[in-house]
PDB file of C-alpha atoms and ligand atoms in Angstrom:
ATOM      1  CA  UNK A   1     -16.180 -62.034  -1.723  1.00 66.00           C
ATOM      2  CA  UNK A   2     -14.343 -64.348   0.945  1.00 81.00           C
ATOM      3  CA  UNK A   3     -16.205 -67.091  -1.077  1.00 87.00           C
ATOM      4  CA  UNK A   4     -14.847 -65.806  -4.364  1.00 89.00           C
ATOM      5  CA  UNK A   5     -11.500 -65.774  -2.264  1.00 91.00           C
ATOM      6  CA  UNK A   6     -11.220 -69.011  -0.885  1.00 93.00           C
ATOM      7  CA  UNK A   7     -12.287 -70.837  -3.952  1.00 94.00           C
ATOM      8  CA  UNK A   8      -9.147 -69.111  -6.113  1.00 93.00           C
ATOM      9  CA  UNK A   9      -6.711 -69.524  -3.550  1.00 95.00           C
ATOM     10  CA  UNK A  10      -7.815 -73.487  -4.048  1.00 96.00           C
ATOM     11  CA  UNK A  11      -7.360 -73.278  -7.792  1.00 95.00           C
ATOM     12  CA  UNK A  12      -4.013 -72.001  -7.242  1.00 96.00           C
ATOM     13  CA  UNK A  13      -2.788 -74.405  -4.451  1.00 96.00           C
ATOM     14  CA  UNK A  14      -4.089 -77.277  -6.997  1.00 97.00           C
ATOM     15  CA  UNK A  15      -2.229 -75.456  -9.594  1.00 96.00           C
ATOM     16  CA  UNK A  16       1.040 -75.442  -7.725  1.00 96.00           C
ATOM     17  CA  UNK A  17       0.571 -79.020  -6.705  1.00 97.00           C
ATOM     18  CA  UNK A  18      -0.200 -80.244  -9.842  1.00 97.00           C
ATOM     19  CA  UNK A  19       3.114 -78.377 -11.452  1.00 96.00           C
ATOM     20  CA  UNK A  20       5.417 -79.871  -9.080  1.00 95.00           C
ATOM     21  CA  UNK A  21       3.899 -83.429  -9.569  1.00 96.00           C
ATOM     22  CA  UNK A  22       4.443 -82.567 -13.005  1.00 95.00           C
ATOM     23  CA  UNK A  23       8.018 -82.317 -12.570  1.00 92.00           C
ATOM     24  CA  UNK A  24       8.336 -85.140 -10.225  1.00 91.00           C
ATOM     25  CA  UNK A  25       6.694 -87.300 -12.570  1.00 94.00           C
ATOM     26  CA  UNK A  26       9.132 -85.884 -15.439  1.00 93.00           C
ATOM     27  CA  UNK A  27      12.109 -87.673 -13.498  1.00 89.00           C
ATOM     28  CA  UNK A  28      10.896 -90.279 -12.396  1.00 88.00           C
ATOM     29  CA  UNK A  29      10.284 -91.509 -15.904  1.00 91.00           C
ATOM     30  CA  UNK A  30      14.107 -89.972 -16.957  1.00 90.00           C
ATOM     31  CA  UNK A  31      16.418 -91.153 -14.523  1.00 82.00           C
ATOM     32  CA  UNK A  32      19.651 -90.632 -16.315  1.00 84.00           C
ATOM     33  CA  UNK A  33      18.931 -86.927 -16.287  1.00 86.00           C
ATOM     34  CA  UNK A  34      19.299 -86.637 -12.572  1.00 80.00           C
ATOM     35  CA  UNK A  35      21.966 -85.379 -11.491  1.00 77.00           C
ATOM     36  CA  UNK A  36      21.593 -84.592  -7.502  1.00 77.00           C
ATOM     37  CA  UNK A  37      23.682 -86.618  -5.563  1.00 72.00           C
ATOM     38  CA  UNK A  38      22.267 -88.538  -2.925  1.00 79.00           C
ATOM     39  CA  UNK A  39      24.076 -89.194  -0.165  1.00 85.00           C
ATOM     40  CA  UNK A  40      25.013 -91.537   1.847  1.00 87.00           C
ATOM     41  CA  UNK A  41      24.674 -93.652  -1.305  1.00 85.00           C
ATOM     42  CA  UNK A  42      27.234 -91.999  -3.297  1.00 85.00           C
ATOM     43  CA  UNK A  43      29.727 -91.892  -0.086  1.00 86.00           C
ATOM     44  CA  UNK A  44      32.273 -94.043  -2.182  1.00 85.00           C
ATOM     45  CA  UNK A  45      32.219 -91.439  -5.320  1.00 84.00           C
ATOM     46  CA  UNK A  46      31.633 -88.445  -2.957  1.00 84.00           C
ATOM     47  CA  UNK A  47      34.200 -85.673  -4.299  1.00 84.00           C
ATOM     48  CA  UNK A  48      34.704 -83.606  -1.725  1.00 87.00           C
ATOM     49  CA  UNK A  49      36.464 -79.752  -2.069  1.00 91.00           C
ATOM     50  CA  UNK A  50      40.059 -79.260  -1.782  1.00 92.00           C
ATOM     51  CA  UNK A  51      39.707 -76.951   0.401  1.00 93.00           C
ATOM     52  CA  UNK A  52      37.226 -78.863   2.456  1.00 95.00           C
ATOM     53  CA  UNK A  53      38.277 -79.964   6.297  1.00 96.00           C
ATOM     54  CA  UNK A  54      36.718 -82.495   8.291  1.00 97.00           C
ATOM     55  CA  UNK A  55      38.928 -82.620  11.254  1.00 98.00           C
ATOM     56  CA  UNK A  56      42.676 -82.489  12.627  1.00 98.00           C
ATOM     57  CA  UNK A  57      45.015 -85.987  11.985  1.00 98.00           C
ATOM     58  CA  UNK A  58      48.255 -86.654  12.784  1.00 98.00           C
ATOM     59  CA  UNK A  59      50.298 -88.555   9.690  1.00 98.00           C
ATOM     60  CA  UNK A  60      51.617 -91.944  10.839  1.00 98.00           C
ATOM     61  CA  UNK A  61      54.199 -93.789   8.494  1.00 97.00           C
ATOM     62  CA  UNK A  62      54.394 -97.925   8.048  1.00 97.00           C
ATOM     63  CA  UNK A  63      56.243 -97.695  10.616  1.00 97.00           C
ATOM     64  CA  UNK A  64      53.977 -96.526  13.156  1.00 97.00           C
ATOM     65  CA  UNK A  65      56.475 -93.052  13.420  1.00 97.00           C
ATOM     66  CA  UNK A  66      55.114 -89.666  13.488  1.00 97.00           C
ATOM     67  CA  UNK A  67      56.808 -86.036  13.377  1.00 97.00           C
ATOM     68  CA  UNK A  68      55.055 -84.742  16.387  1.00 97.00           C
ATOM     69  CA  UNK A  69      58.051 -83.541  18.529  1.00 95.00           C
ATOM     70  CA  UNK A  70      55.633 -82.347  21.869  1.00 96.00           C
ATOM     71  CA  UNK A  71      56.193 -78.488  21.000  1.00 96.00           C
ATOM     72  CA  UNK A  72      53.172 -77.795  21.819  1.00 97.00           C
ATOM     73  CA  UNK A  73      52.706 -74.851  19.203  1.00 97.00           C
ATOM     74  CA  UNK A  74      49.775 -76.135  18.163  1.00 98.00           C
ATOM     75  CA  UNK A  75      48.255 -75.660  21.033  1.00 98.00           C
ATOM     76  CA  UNK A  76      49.614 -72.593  21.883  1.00 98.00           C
ATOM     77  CA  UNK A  77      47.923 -71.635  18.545  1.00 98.00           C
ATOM     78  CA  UNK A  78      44.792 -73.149  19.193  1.00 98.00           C
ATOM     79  CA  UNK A  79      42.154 -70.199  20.122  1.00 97.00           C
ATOM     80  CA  UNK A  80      39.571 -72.130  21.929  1.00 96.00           C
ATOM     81  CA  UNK A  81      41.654 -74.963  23.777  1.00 97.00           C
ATOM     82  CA  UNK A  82      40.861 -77.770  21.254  1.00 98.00           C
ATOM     83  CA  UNK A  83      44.582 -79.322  21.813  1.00 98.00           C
ATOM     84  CA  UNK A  84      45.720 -80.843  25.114  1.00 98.00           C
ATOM     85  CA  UNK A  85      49.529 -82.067  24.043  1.00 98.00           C
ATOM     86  CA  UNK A  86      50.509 -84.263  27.283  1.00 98.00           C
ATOM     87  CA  UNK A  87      54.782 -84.413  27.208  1.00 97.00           C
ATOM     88  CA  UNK A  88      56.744 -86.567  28.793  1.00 95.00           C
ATOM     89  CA  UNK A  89      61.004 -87.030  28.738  1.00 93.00           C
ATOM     90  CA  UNK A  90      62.788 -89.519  26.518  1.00 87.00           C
ATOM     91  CA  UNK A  91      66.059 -90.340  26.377  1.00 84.00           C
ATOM     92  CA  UNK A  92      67.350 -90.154  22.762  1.00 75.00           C
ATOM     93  CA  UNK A  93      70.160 -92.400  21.118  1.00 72.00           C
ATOM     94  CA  UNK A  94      73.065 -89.892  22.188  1.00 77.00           C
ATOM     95  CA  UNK A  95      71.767 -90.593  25.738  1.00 81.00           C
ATOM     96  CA  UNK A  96      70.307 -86.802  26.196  1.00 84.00           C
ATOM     97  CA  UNK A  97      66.498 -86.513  27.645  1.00 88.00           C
ATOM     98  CA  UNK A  98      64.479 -84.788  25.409  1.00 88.00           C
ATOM     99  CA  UNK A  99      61.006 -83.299  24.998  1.00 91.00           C
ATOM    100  CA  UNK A 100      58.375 -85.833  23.548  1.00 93.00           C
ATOM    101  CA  UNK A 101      54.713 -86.353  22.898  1.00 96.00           C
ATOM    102  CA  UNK A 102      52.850 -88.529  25.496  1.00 97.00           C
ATOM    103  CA  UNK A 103      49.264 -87.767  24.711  1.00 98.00           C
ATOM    104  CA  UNK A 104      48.148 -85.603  22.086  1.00 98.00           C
ATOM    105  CA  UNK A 105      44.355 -84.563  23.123  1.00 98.00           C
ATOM    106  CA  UNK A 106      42.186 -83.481  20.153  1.00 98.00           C
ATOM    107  CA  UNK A 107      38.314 -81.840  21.483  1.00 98.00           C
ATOM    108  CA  UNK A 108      36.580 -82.598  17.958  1.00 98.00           C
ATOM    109  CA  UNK A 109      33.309 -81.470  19.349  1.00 96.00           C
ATOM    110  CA  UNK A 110      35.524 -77.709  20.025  1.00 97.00           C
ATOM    111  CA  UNK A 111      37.008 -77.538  17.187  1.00 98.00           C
ATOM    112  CA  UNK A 112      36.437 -74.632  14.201  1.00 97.00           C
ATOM    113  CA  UNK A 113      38.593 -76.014  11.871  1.00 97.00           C
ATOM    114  CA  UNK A 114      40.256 -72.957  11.590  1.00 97.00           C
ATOM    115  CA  UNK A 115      43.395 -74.357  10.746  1.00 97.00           C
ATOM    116  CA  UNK A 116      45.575 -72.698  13.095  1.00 98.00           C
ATOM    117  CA  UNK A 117      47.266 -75.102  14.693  1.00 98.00           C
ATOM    118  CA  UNK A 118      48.404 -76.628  11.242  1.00 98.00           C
ATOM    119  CA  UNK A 119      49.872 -73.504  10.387  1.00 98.00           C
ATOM    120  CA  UNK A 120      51.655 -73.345  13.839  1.00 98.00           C
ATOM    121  CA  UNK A 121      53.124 -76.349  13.709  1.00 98.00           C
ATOM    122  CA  UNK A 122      56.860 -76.764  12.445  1.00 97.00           C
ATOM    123  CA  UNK A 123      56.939 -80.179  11.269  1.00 97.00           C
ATOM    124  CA  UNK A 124      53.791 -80.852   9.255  1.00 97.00           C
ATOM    125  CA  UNK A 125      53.289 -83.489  11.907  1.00 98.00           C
ATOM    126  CA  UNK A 126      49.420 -82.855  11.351  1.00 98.00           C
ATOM    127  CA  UNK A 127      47.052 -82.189   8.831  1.00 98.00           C
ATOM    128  CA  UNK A 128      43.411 -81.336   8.302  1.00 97.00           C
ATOM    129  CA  UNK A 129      41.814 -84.972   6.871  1.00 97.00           C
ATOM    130  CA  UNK A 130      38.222 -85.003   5.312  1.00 95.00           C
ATOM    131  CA  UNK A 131      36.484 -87.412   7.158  1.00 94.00           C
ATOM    132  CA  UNK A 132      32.999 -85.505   7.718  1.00 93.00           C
ATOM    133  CA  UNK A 133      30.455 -88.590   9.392  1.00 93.00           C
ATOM    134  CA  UNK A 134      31.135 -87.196  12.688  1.00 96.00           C
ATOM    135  CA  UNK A 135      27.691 -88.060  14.692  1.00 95.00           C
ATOM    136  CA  UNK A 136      27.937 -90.540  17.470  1.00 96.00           C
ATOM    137  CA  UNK A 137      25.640 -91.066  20.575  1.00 96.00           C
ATOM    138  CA  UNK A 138      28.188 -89.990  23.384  1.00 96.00           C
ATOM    139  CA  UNK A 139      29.842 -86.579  22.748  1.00 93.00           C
ATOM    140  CA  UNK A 140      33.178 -87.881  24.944  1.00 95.00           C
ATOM    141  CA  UNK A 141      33.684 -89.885  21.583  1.00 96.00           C
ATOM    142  CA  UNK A 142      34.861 -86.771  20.206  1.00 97.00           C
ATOM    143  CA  UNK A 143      37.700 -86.667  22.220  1.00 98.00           C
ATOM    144  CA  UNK A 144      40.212 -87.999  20.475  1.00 98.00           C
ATOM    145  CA  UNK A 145      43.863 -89.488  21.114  1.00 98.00           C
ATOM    146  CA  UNK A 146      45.791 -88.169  17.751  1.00 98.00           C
ATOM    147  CA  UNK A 147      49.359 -90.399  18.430  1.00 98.00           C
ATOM    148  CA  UNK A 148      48.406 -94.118  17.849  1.00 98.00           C
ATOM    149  CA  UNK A 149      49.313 -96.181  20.369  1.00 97.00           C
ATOM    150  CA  UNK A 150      52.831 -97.368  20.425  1.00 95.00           C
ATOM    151  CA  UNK A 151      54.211 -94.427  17.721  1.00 96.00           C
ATOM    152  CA  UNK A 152      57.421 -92.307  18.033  1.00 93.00           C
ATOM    153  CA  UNK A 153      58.618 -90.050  16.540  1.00 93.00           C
ATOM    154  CA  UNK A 154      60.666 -90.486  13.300  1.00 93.00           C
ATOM    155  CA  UNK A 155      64.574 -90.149  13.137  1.00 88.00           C
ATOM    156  CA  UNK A 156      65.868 -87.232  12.107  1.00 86.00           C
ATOM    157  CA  UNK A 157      62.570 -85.117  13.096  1.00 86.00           C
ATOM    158  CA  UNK A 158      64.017 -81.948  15.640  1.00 80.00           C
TER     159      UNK A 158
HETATM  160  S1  LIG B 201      41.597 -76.289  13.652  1.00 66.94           S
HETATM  161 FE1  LIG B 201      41.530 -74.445  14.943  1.00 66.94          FE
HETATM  162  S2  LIG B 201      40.083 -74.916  16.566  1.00 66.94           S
HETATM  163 FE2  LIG B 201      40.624 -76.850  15.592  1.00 66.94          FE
HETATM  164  S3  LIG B 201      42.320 -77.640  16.841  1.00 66.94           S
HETATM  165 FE3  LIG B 201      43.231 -76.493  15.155  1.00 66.94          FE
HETATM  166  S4  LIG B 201      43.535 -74.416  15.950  1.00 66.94           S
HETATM  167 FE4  LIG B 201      42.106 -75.457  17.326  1.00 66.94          FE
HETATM  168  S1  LIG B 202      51.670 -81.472  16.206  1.00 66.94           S
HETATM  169 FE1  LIG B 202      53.305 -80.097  15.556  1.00 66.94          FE
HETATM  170  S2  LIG B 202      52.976 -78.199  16.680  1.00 66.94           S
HETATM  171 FE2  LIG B 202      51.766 -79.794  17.711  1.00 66.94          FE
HETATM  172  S3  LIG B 202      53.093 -80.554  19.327  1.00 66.94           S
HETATM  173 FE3  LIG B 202      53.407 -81.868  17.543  1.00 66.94          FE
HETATM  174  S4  LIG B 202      55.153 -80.954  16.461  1.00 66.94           S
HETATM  175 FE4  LIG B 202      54.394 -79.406  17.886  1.00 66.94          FE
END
C-alpha cells in the first residue's frame, strides 16, 4: 500500500511539473503575449497609481523659493514624530522679524505615509511625491533635509 502510495504521488508531482513546463515553454516561444511587467526594467514606463505615495517633498520653484512658512502644523499633525521643523527669525522687507523655516527634518524610515501632515499644512508647501526605490545601506540616509539648501520662502506666502 505505501508502495502503491509513493509511486502515485510521483506520477502526480511529474504531472504537475510537466504542466507548468508546459506553460513556461508556451511563453517562451510567444513573447508578445506577455504581459507581466518586470521591473526594474520597465522603471522608465512604470505607471504608478494616482493615489500611490512614495514619500513627503517639499515643492521648490526655479527660483529655489518654497511656501514653507515654519508653522510647524505639519508636525504638530504628524502622529509618530516623522517631522522635526527647526525655525529660526528673519527679518522681512518691512523690517519686522518673522517666523521662518531653518531645517525641515523628514524621518523617511518613520514615516506611514498617512498623509497627515499634507492635509495640515496651510500652504501646500509639501506634497506626497512617488519616488518608491527607497533601500540604501545606512538607515541615517533616510533622514532627510526637505528645504534645499539656500531656499526661502516665496513673496507673498503668509
Ligand atoms: S505622511 Fe504621516 S507619518 Fe509621514 S510625515 Fe506625514 S504625517 Fe507623519
Ligand atoms: S510644510 Fe506647511 S505645515 Fe509644515 S511648517 Fe511648512 S508651511 Fe507649516
Amino acid at each position: 500500500m505505501f508502495l502503491k502510495d509513493y509511486i502515485s504521488d510521483v506520477f502526480k508531482g511529474v504531472k504537475s511539473l510537466l504542466t507548468g513546463m508546459k506553460l513556461t515553454g508556451y511563453y517562451f516561444t510567444h513573447h508578445k503575449e506577455i504581459i507581466t511587467q518586470e521591473y526594474p526594467d520597465n522603471r522608465d514606463t512604470l505607471n504608478l497609481p494616482e493615489r500611490f505615495k512614495g514619500e513627503v517633498v517639499m515643492l521648490h520653484d526655479e527660483n529655489n523659493e518654497h511656501a514653507c512658512t515654519g508653522c510647524t502644523a505639519c508636525e504638530l499633525a504628524c502622529p509618530n514624530a516623522t517631522i522635526k521643523v527647526i525655525t529660526k527669525q528673519e527679518v522681512n522687507a518691512a523690517g519686522k522679524k518673522k517666523k521662518a523655516v531653518d531645517t525641515f527634518v523628514y524621518h523617511l524610515e518613520l514615516c506611514t505615509l498617512c498623509n497627515l501632515c499634507i492635509q495640515a499644512c496651510p500652504t501646500d508647501a509639501i506634497k506626497m511625491a512617488q519616488t518608491f526605490e527607497h533601500s540604501v545601506f545606512d538607515r541615517k540616509q533616510l533622514t532627510k533635509v526637505l528645504n534645499k539648501p539656500g531656499s526661502k520662502i516665496r513673496e507673498g506666502i503668509e
